[in-house]
Amino acid sequence: MDYQLRGYDLNDFSLWDFTACADKIVCHKSGSNSNNSEDIAASSISNNHTQLLTILFLPDHPDSHTHHISIRSLDSAYIPVPSGPSIPHRDLEQTMHRHAHLMLLFFKPWRSITDLKRAEEKLDL
């Protein structure tokens, strides 16, 4: 949900890039009784990561008033390691389509499944 409801400034981020560079950070409120996104000040981060960008979640995100996205620099990005079932082989005919669909999911920016396929296509993952 964090990826799908990321701020519009991150439209060009793929799921892979988002996983590698994005941190979900708790915000500090500037006013004692305020919970408007305009009143949320980004928390300062005191760690070894260089934060380049702070982005608010879209208003539909359940944590949009309490958290924001902080983007790390490339030199402090993580290397995502997929876990679970193995990634389908691209060189086997019976798994070629599943491999291609998974690569779309990882590396093409999207917000909903309709961004990855046409209405008449089936996405086998």
Short mmCIF file of C-alpha atoms in Angstrom, two decimals:
data_model
loop_
_atom_site.label_atom_id
_atom_site.label_comp_id
_atom_site.label_asym_id
_atom_site.label_seq_id
_atom_site.Cartn_x
_atom_site.Cartn_y
_atom_site.Cartn_z
CA MET A 1 0.00 0.00 0.00
CA ASP A 2 2.91 2.37 0.70
CA TYR A 3 4.09 1.98 -2.89
CA GLN A 4 0.67 2.41 -4.48
CA LEU A 5 -0.18 5.49 -2.41
CA ARG A 6 3.24 7.16 -2.65
CA GLY A 7 3.27 10.88 -3.43
CA TYR A 8 3.03 11.97 -7.05
CA ASP A 9 6.66 13.13 -7.02
CA LEU A 10 7.56 9.42 -6.99
CA ASN A 11 5.47 8.48 -10.04
CA ASP A 12 8.60 7.40 -11.92
CA PHE A 13 9.83 5.10 -9.14
CA SER A 14 9.50 1.39 -9.79
CA LEU A 15 8.63 -0.98 -6.96
CA TRP A 16 12.29 -2.08 -6.98
CA ASP A 17 13.56 1.53 -6.69
CA PHE A 18 11.01 2.34 -4.01
CA THR A 19 12.05 -0.70 -1.96
CA ALA A 20 15.72 0.19 -2.36
CA CYS A 21 15.50 3.92 -1.55
CA ALA A 22 12.35 4.70 0.43
CA ASP A 23 11.95 4.82 4.20
CA LYS A 24 8.63 5.31 5.95
CA ILE A 25 9.25 7.88 8.67
CA VAL A 26 7.07 9.05 11.56
CA CYS A 27 6.38 12.78 11.36
CA HIS A 28 6.55 15.25 14.20
CA LYS A 29 3.56 17.55 14.33
CA SER A 30 4.30 21.24 14.47
CA GLY A 31 1.06 22.06 16.33
CA SER A 32 -0.22 20.22 19.38
CA ASN A 33 -3.78 19.60 18.10
CA SER A 34 -3.15 19.64 14.38
CA ASN A 35 -3.20 16.69 12.02
CA ASN A 36 -3.30 18.40 8.60
CA SER A 37 -0.57 17.27 6.20
CA GLU A 38 0.46 20.92 5.76
CA ASP A 39 1.18 21.09 9.49
CA ILE A 40 3.34 17.99 9.62
CA ALA A 41 7.01 18.81 9.74
CA ALA A 42 9.43 16.17 8.50
CA SER A 43 11.33 14.55 11.29
CA SER A 44 15.05 15.03 11.26
CA ILE A 45 17.00 11.85 10.83
CA SER A 46 20.22 11.34 12.69
CA ASN A 47 21.75 8.29 11.09
CA ASN A 48 24.29 7.50 8.40
CA HIS A 49 21.83 7.70 5.49
CA THR A 50 21.78 10.79 3.33
CA GLN A 51 18.14 11.76 2.88
CA LEU A 52 17.56 13.52 -0.43
CA LEU A 53 13.82 14.00 -0.54
CA THR A 54 10.80 13.97 1.75
CA ILE A 55 7.47 13.09 0.15
CA LEU A 56 3.99 12.92 1.70
CA PHE A 57 1.75 9.93 1.09
CA LEU A 58 -1.44 10.51 -0.90
CA PRO A 59 -4.41 11.51 1.31
CA ASP A 60 -6.05 8.05 0.92
CA HIS A 61 -3.13 6.36 2.71
CA PRO A 62 -4.13 5.42 6.27
CA ASP A 63 -0.83 6.85 7.61
CA SER A 64 -0.84 10.03 5.52
CA HIS A 65 -1.21 12.25 8.62
CA THR A 66 1.41 10.49 10.73
CA HIS A 67 4.14 9.34 8.32
CA HIS A 68 6.02 10.49 5.24
CA ILE A 69 8.42 8.91 2.76
CA SER A 70 12.07 9.80 2.93
CA ILE A 71 14.22 8.92 -0.09
CA ARG A 72 17.82 7.85 0.50
CA SER A 73 20.68 8.72 -1.83
CA LEU A 74 21.81 6.00 -4.23
CA ASP A 75 25.04 5.44 -2.32
CA SER A 76 23.01 4.45 0.76
CA ALA A 77 20.27 2.52 -1.08
CA TYR A 78 19.52 -1.04 -0.11
CA ILE A 79 19.73 -3.95 -2.52
CA PRO A 80 16.31 -5.62 -2.46
CA VAL A 81 16.42 -9.39 -2.05
CA PRO A 82 13.19 -11.10 -3.12
CA SER A 83 12.16 -13.91 -0.81
CA GLY A 84 9.58 -16.60 -1.22
CA PRO A 85 9.07 -18.71 -4.33
CA SER A 86 11.91 -18.53 -6.80
CA ILE A 87 11.77 -16.08 -9.68
CA PRO A 88 10.57 -17.92 -12.82
CA HIS A 89 13.28 -18.65 -15.38
CA ARG A 90 13.18 -16.42 -18.46
CA ASP A 91 14.73 -19.04 -20.73
CA LEU A 92 12.11 -21.77 -20.16
CA GLU A 93 9.08 -21.52 -22.41
CA GLN A 94 6.63 -22.63 -19.70
CA THR A 95 7.74 -19.84 -17.32
CA MET A 96 8.74 -17.10 -19.78
CA HIS A 97 5.44 -15.18 -19.43
CA ARG A 98 5.46 -15.36 -15.64
CA HIS A 99 9.04 -14.07 -15.63
CA ALA A 100 8.10 -11.15 -17.91
CA HIS A 101 5.10 -10.26 -15.74
CA LEU A 102 7.21 -10.30 -12.60
CA MET A 103 9.81 -8.05 -14.23
CA LEU A 104 7.02 -5.58 -15.12
CA LEU A 105 5.85 -5.64 -11.52
CA PHE A 106 9.38 -4.99 -10.22
CA PHE A 107 10.74 -2.49 -12.74
CA LYS A 108 7.86 -0.59 -14.40
CA PRO A 109 6.30 2.17 -12.30
CA TRP A 110 2.63 1.43 -11.48
CA ARG A 111 -0.15 2.28 -9.05
CA SER A 112 -2.68 -0.38 -10.00
CA ILE A 113 -2.64 -3.59 -12.04
CA THR A 114 -4.21 -1.73 -14.97
CA ASP A 115 -0.94 0.23 -15.34
CA LEU A 116 0.84 -3.06 -16.14
CA LYS A 117 -1.55 -4.69 -18.59
CA ARG A 118 -4.37 -4.01 -21.00
CA ALA A 119 -7.89 -4.88 -19.86
CA GLU A 120 -8.06 -7.98 -22.05
CA GLU A 121 -4.72 -9.39 -20.82
CA LYS A 122 -4.29 -11.73 -17.89
CA LEU A 123 -1.33 -11.18 -15.58
CA ASP A 124 -0.01 -14.52 -14.29
CA LEU A 125 2.22 -14.13 -11.26
#
